[in-house]
Amino acid sequence: FLPHLVAAMEEVEETYIMIKPDGFQRGLVGEIISRFEKKGFKLKGLKLFQCPKELAQEHYKDLQSKPFFPKLINYITSGPVVCMAWEGIGVVASARKLIGVTNPLNAEPGTIRGDLAVQTGRNVVHGSDSPENGKREIALWFKEGELCEWTPLLGPWLTE
Ligand code: UDP
Ligand code: MG
């Protein structure tokens, strides 16, 4: 038993989750938000937003050199997205598990992509891949005053 490792795993983190334009057009907004709500994470920011090209390019700048980059930018800017900031213990990795792997055909049943999508180019949702990127992406997509600090009354029933 290594208490310092447990402590490291139990860091409170933030992640940026985004319902992509296909998820929005397909009417999956409520379904997708529900999965994070039911898990017990804390919603700190939520908005419907038409993403400009420059923001999409900045968000996905690590993928700039990939052949699919232009298509990805067209996809993300093709209609409204739903931007969310979620907080919780281990929320970054846990959200990625709830979302499932990048290619929905390989995503496990029970995950969002595994249940609701069939193609990598239409995989309905984004989730940050590290706590650092969680912070970076929330700062990129939300302006000051758009995030809400609040105390969940259910707190003691969700975490000890
Ligand atoms: N993507 C794509 N083709 C690929 C790989 C990725 O269109 O071959 C898109 C897909 O929408 C994916 C996004 O680019 O969700 C970001 O890619 P990443 O590898 O970061 O996957 P994710 O973190 O979203 O699972
Ligand atoms: Mg990624």
mmCIF file of C-alpha atoms and ligand atoms in Angstrom:
data_model
loop_
_atom_site.group_PDB
_atom_site.id
_atom_site.type_symbol
_atom_site.label_atom_id
_atom_site.label_comp_id
_atom_site.label_asym_id
_atom_site.label_seq_id
_atom_site.Cartn_x
_atom_site.Cartn_y
_atom_site.Cartn_z
ATOM 1 C CA PHE A 1 0.000 0.000 0.000
ATOM 2 C CA LEU A 2 1.568 3.234 -1.199
ATOM 3 C CA PRO A 3 -0.367 6.186 0.234
ATOM 4 C CA HIS A 4 1.617 8.759 -1.801
ATOM 5 C CA LEU A 5 0.540 7.042 -5.054
ATOM 6 C CA VAL A 6 -3.094 6.980 -3.957
ATOM 7 C CA ALA A 7 -2.840 10.673 -3.120
ATOM 8 C CA ALA A 8 -1.429 11.366 -6.602
ATOM 9 C CA MET A 9 -4.324 9.453 -8.206
ATOM 10 C CA GLU A 10 -6.846 11.399 -6.163
ATOM 11 C CA GLU A 11 -5.837 14.853 -7.406
ATOM 12 C CA VAL A 12 -8.757 17.154 -8.151
ATOM 13 C CA GLU A 13 -8.427 18.011 -11.831
ATOM 14 C CA GLU A 14 -10.296 19.841 -14.556
ATOM 15 C CA THR A 15 -11.052 18.618 -18.048
ATOM 16 C CA TYR A 16 -12.447 20.208 -21.173
ATOM 17 C CA ILE A 17 -15.250 18.161 -22.714
ATOM 18 C CA MET A 18 -16.851 19.219 -25.973
ATOM 19 C CA ILE A 19 -19.827 17.787 -27.838
ATOM 20 C CA LYS A 20 -18.784 18.070 -31.488
ATOM 21 C CA PRO A 21 -21.138 19.343 -34.232
ATOM 22 C CA ASP A 22 -22.341 15.797 -35.118
ATOM 23 C CA GLY A 23 -23.294 15.098 -31.487
ATOM 24 C CA PHE A 24 -25.201 18.379 -31.388
ATOM 25 C CA GLN A 25 -27.001 17.859 -34.733
ATOM 26 C CA ARG A 26 -27.916 14.282 -33.790
ATOM 27 C CA GLY A 27 -29.653 15.414 -30.611
ATOM 28 C CA LEU A 28 -27.189 13.689 -28.274
ATOM 29 C CA VAL A 29 -26.474 16.698 -26.043
ATOM 30 C CA GLY A 30 -28.623 15.579 -23.084
ATOM 31 C CA GLU A 31 -27.451 11.967 -23.323
ATOM 32 C CA ILE A 32 -23.770 12.928 -23.340
ATOM 33 C CA ILE A 33 -24.019 15.495 -20.524
ATOM 34 C CA SER A 34 -25.965 12.924 -18.447
ATOM 35 C CA ARG A 35 -23.121 10.448 -18.493
ATOM 36 C CA PHE A 36 -20.736 12.910 -16.825
ATOM 37 C CA GLU A 37 -23.450 14.163 -14.420
ATOM 38 C CA LYS A 38 -24.404 10.640 -13.337
ATOM 39 C CA LYS A 39 -20.786 9.654 -12.802
ATOM 40 C CA GLY A 40 -20.602 12.389 -10.170
ATOM 41 C CA PHE A 41 -18.323 15.005 -11.681
ATOM 42 C CA LYS A 42 -18.909 18.699 -11.119
ATOM 43 C CA LEU A 43 -19.934 20.919 -14.031
ATOM 44 C CA LYS A 44 -18.188 24.309 -13.923
ATOM 45 C CA GLY A 45 -18.860 25.700 -17.381
ATOM 46 C CA LEU A 46 -21.362 25.040 -20.180
ATOM 47 C CA LYS A 47 -22.178 26.867 -23.408
ATOM 48 C CA LEU A 48 -23.379 26.423 -26.981
ATOM 49 C CA PHE A 49 -20.816 27.952 -29.310
ATOM 50 C CA GLN A 50 -20.017 28.350 -32.999
ATOM 51 C CA CYS A 51 -16.268 27.806 -33.105
ATOM 52 C CA PRO A 52 -14.180 30.077 -35.378
ATOM 53 C CA LYS A 53 -11.497 28.415 -37.564
ATOM 54 C CA GLU A 54 -8.613 30.057 -35.634
ATOM 55 C CA LEU A 55 -9.788 28.602 -32.318
ATOM 56 C CA ALA A 56 -10.214 25.116 -33.793
ATOM 57 C CA GLN A 57 -6.681 25.336 -35.214
ATOM 58 C CA GLU A 58 -5.259 26.450 -31.852
ATOM 59 C CA HIS A 59 -7.145 23.725 -29.962
ATOM 60 C CA TYR A 60 -5.838 20.985 -32.283
ATOM 61 C CA LYS A 61 -2.401 22.589 -32.948
ATOM 62 C CA ASP A 62 -0.549 19.357 -31.985
ATOM 63 C CA LEU A 63 -2.247 17.665 -34.977
ATOM 64 C CA GLN A 64 -1.342 20.446 -37.447
ATOM 65 C CA SER A 65 0.932 18.235 -39.562
ATOM 66 C CA LYS A 66 -1.552 15.348 -39.856
ATOM 67 C CA PRO A 67 -3.161 14.717 -43.246
ATOM 68 C CA PHE A 68 -6.645 14.822 -41.676
ATOM 69 C CA PHE A 69 -6.071 18.263 -40.062
ATOM 70 C CA PRO A 70 -7.992 20.378 -42.676
ATOM 71 C CA LYS A 71 -10.959 17.958 -42.529
ATOM 72 C CA LEU A 72 -10.861 18.015 -38.730
ATOM 73 C CA ILE A 73 -11.002 21.834 -38.692
ATOM 74 C CA ASN A 74 -13.943 21.812 -41.150
ATOM 75 C CA TYR A 75 -15.720 19.233 -38.986
ATOM 76 C CA ILE A 76 -15.295 21.116 -35.710
ATOM 77 C CA THR A 77 -16.395 24.430 -37.258
ATOM 78 C CA SER A 78 -19.316 22.946 -39.258
ATOM 79 C CA GLY A 79 -21.953 23.785 -36.633
ATOM 80 C CA PRO A 80 -22.450 24.570 -32.959
ATOM 81 C CA VAL A 81 -20.444 22.692 -30.337
ATOM 82 C CA VAL A 82 -21.278 22.332 -26.642
ATOM 83 C CA CYS A 83 -18.323 23.408 -24.485
ATOM 84 C CA MET A 84 -18.004 22.058 -20.951
ATOM 85 C CA ALA A 85 -15.576 22.331 -18.050
ATOM 86 C CA TRP A 86 -15.792 19.463 -15.547
ATOM 87 C CA GLU A 87 -13.975 19.083 -12.238
ATOM 88 C CA GLY A 88 -13.298 16.040 -10.084
ATOM 89 C CA ILE A 89 -10.843 13.558 -8.679
ATOM 90 C CA GLY A 90 -9.071 11.937 -11.627
ATOM 91 C CA VAL A 91 -11.608 13.484 -13.993
ATOM 92 C CA VAL A 92 -9.217 13.684 -16.981
ATOM 93 C CA ALA A 93 -8.516 9.956 -17.330
ATOM 94 C CA SER A 94 -11.974 8.957 -16.136
ATOM 95 C CA ALA A 95 -13.671 11.150 -18.766
ATOM 96 C CA ARG A 96 -11.473 9.603 -21.470
ATOM 97 C CA LYS A 97 -12.691 6.174 -20.293
ATOM 98 C CA LEU A 98 -16.326 7.289 -20.389
ATOM 99 C CA ILE A 99 -15.719 8.661 -23.911
ATOM 100 C CA GLY A 100 -13.920 5.581 -25.295
ATOM 101 C CA VAL A 101 -11.045 5.328 -27.781
ATOM 102 C CA THR A 102 -10.721 7.626 -30.816
ATOM 103 C CA ASN A 103 -12.128 5.167 -33.398
ATOM 104 C CA PRO A 104 -15.733 4.453 -32.333
ATOM 105 C CA LEU A 105 -15.642 0.995 -33.959
ATOM 106 C CA ASN A 106 -12.944 0.015 -31.460
ATOM 107 C CA ALA A 107 -14.561 1.812 -28.507
ATOM 108 C CA GLU A 108 -16.042 -0.481 -25.860
ATOM 109 C CA PRO A 109 -19.821 -0.768 -25.585
ATOM 110 C CA GLY A 110 -20.881 1.356 -22.639
ATOM 111 C CA THR A 111 -18.633 4.225 -23.669
ATOM 112 C CA ILE A 112 -20.051 7.301 -25.424
ATOM 113 C CA ARG A 113 -18.234 6.620 -28.703
ATOM 114 C CA GLY A 114 -18.789 2.856 -28.376
ATOM 115 C CA ASP A 115 -22.545 3.336 -27.981
ATOM 116 C CA LEU A 116 -23.235 6.362 -30.161
ATOM 117 C CA ALA A 117 -20.782 6.603 -33.082
ATOM 118 C CA VAL A 118 -19.210 4.622 -35.943
ATOM 119 C CA GLN A 119 -16.379 6.723 -37.462
ATOM 120 C CA THR A 120 -13.267 8.521 -36.197
ATOM 121 C CA GLY A 121 -14.236 11.567 -38.278
ATOM 122 C CA ARG A 122 -17.652 11.691 -36.519
ATOM 123 C CA ASN A 123 -16.821 10.596 -32.999
ATOM 124 C CA VAL A 124 -19.234 13.034 -31.280
ATOM 125 C CA VAL A 125 -17.152 14.204 -28.338
ATOM 126 C CA HIS A 126 -13.764 15.561 -27.256
ATOM 127 C CA GLY A 127 -12.003 15.103 -23.913
ATOM 128 C CA SER A 128 -8.648 16.556 -22.782
ATOM 129 C CA ASP A 129 -5.790 14.038 -22.650
ATOM 130 C CA SER A 130 -3.893 15.398 -19.600
ATOM 131 C CA PRO A 131 -4.535 17.697 -16.610
ATOM 132 C CA GLU A 132 -2.234 20.301 -18.261
ATOM 133 C CA ASN A 133 -4.240 20.204 -21.476
ATOM 134 C CA GLY A 134 -7.459 20.297 -19.423
ATOM 135 C CA LYS A 135 -6.385 23.639 -17.987
ATOM 136 C CA ARG A 136 -5.055 24.901 -21.323
ATOM 137 C CA GLU A 137 -8.245 24.000 -23.206
ATOM 138 C CA ILE A 138 -10.628 25.417 -20.582
ATOM 139 C CA ALA A 139 -8.674 28.694 -20.711
ATOM 140 C CA LEU A 140 -8.863 28.611 -24.512
ATOM 141 C CA TRP A 141 -12.616 27.966 -24.824
ATOM 142 C CA PHE A 142 -13.993 29.912 -21.848
ATOM 143 C CA LYS A 143 -13.694 33.610 -21.066
ATOM 144 C CA GLU A 144 -13.342 35.021 -17.579
ATOM 145 C CA GLY A 145 -16.718 35.034 -15.828
ATOM 146 C CA GLU A 146 -18.054 32.058 -17.812
ATOM 147 C CA LEU A 147 -16.979 29.479 -15.227
ATOM 148 C CA CYS A 148 -18.990 28.931 -12.064
ATOM 149 C CA GLU A 149 -17.561 28.164 -8.608
ATOM 150 C CA TRP A 150 -20.158 26.338 -6.510
ATOM 151 C CA THR A 151 -20.409 23.812 -3.678
ATOM 152 C CA PRO A 152 -22.312 20.617 -4.497
ATOM 153 C CA LEU A 153 -24.684 19.717 -1.635
ATOM 154 C CA LEU A 154 -24.172 16.054 -2.563
ATOM 155 C CA GLY A 155 -20.415 16.385 -1.987
ATOM 156 C CA PRO A 156 -20.171 14.117 1.081
ATOM 157 C CA TRP A 157 -22.292 11.438 -0.695
ATOM 158 C CA LEU A 158 -19.929 11.374 -3.668
ATOM 159 C CA THR A 159 -16.531 11.591 -1.971
ATOM 160 C CA GLU A 160 -15.414 10.798 1.588
HETATM 161 N N1 UDP B 1 -9.165 12.366 -36.162
HETATM 162 C C1 UDP B 1 -9.457 12.066 -37.480
HETATM 163 N N2 UDP B 1 -8.713 11.083 -38.122
HETATM 164 C C2 UDP B 1 -7.714 10.423 -37.495
HETATM 165 C C3 UDP B 1 -7.412 10.734 -36.158
HETATM 166 C C4 UDP B 1 -8.156 11.709 -35.514
HETATM 167 O O1 UDP B 1 -10.363 12.653 -38.072
HETATM 168 O O2 UDP B 1 -7.088 9.548 -38.110
HETATM 169 C C5 UDP B 1 -9.959 13.390 -35.463
HETATM 170 C C6 UDP B 1 -10.996 12.789 -34.512
HETATM 171 O O3 UDP B 1 -12.159 13.624 -34.543
HETATM 172 C C7 UDP B 1 -10.293 12.861 -33.183
HETATM 173 C C8 UDP B 1 -9.551 14.190 -33.311
HETATM 174 O O4 UDP B 1 -9.099 14.200 -34.668
HETATM 175 O O5 UDP B 1 -11.211 12.840 -32.099
HETATM 176 C C9 UDP B 1 -8.377 14.362 -32.384
HETATM 177 O O6 UDP B 1 -7.502 13.284 -32.523
HETATM 178 P P1 UDP B 1 -6.859 12.590 -31.238
HETATM 179 O O7 UDP B 1 -5.838 11.619 -31.717
HETATM 180 O O8 UDP B 1 -6.430 13.645 -30.267
HETATM 181 O O9 UDP B 1 -8.096 11.732 -30.656
HETATM 182 P P2 UDP B 1 -8.991 11.936 -29.332
HETATM 183 O O10 UDP B 1 -8.102 12.519 -28.266
HETATM 184 O O11 UDP B 1 -10.135 12.839 -29.706
HETATM 185 O O12 UDP B 1 -9.476 10.545 -29.001
HETATM 186 MG MG MG B 2 -6.848 14.211 -28.326
#
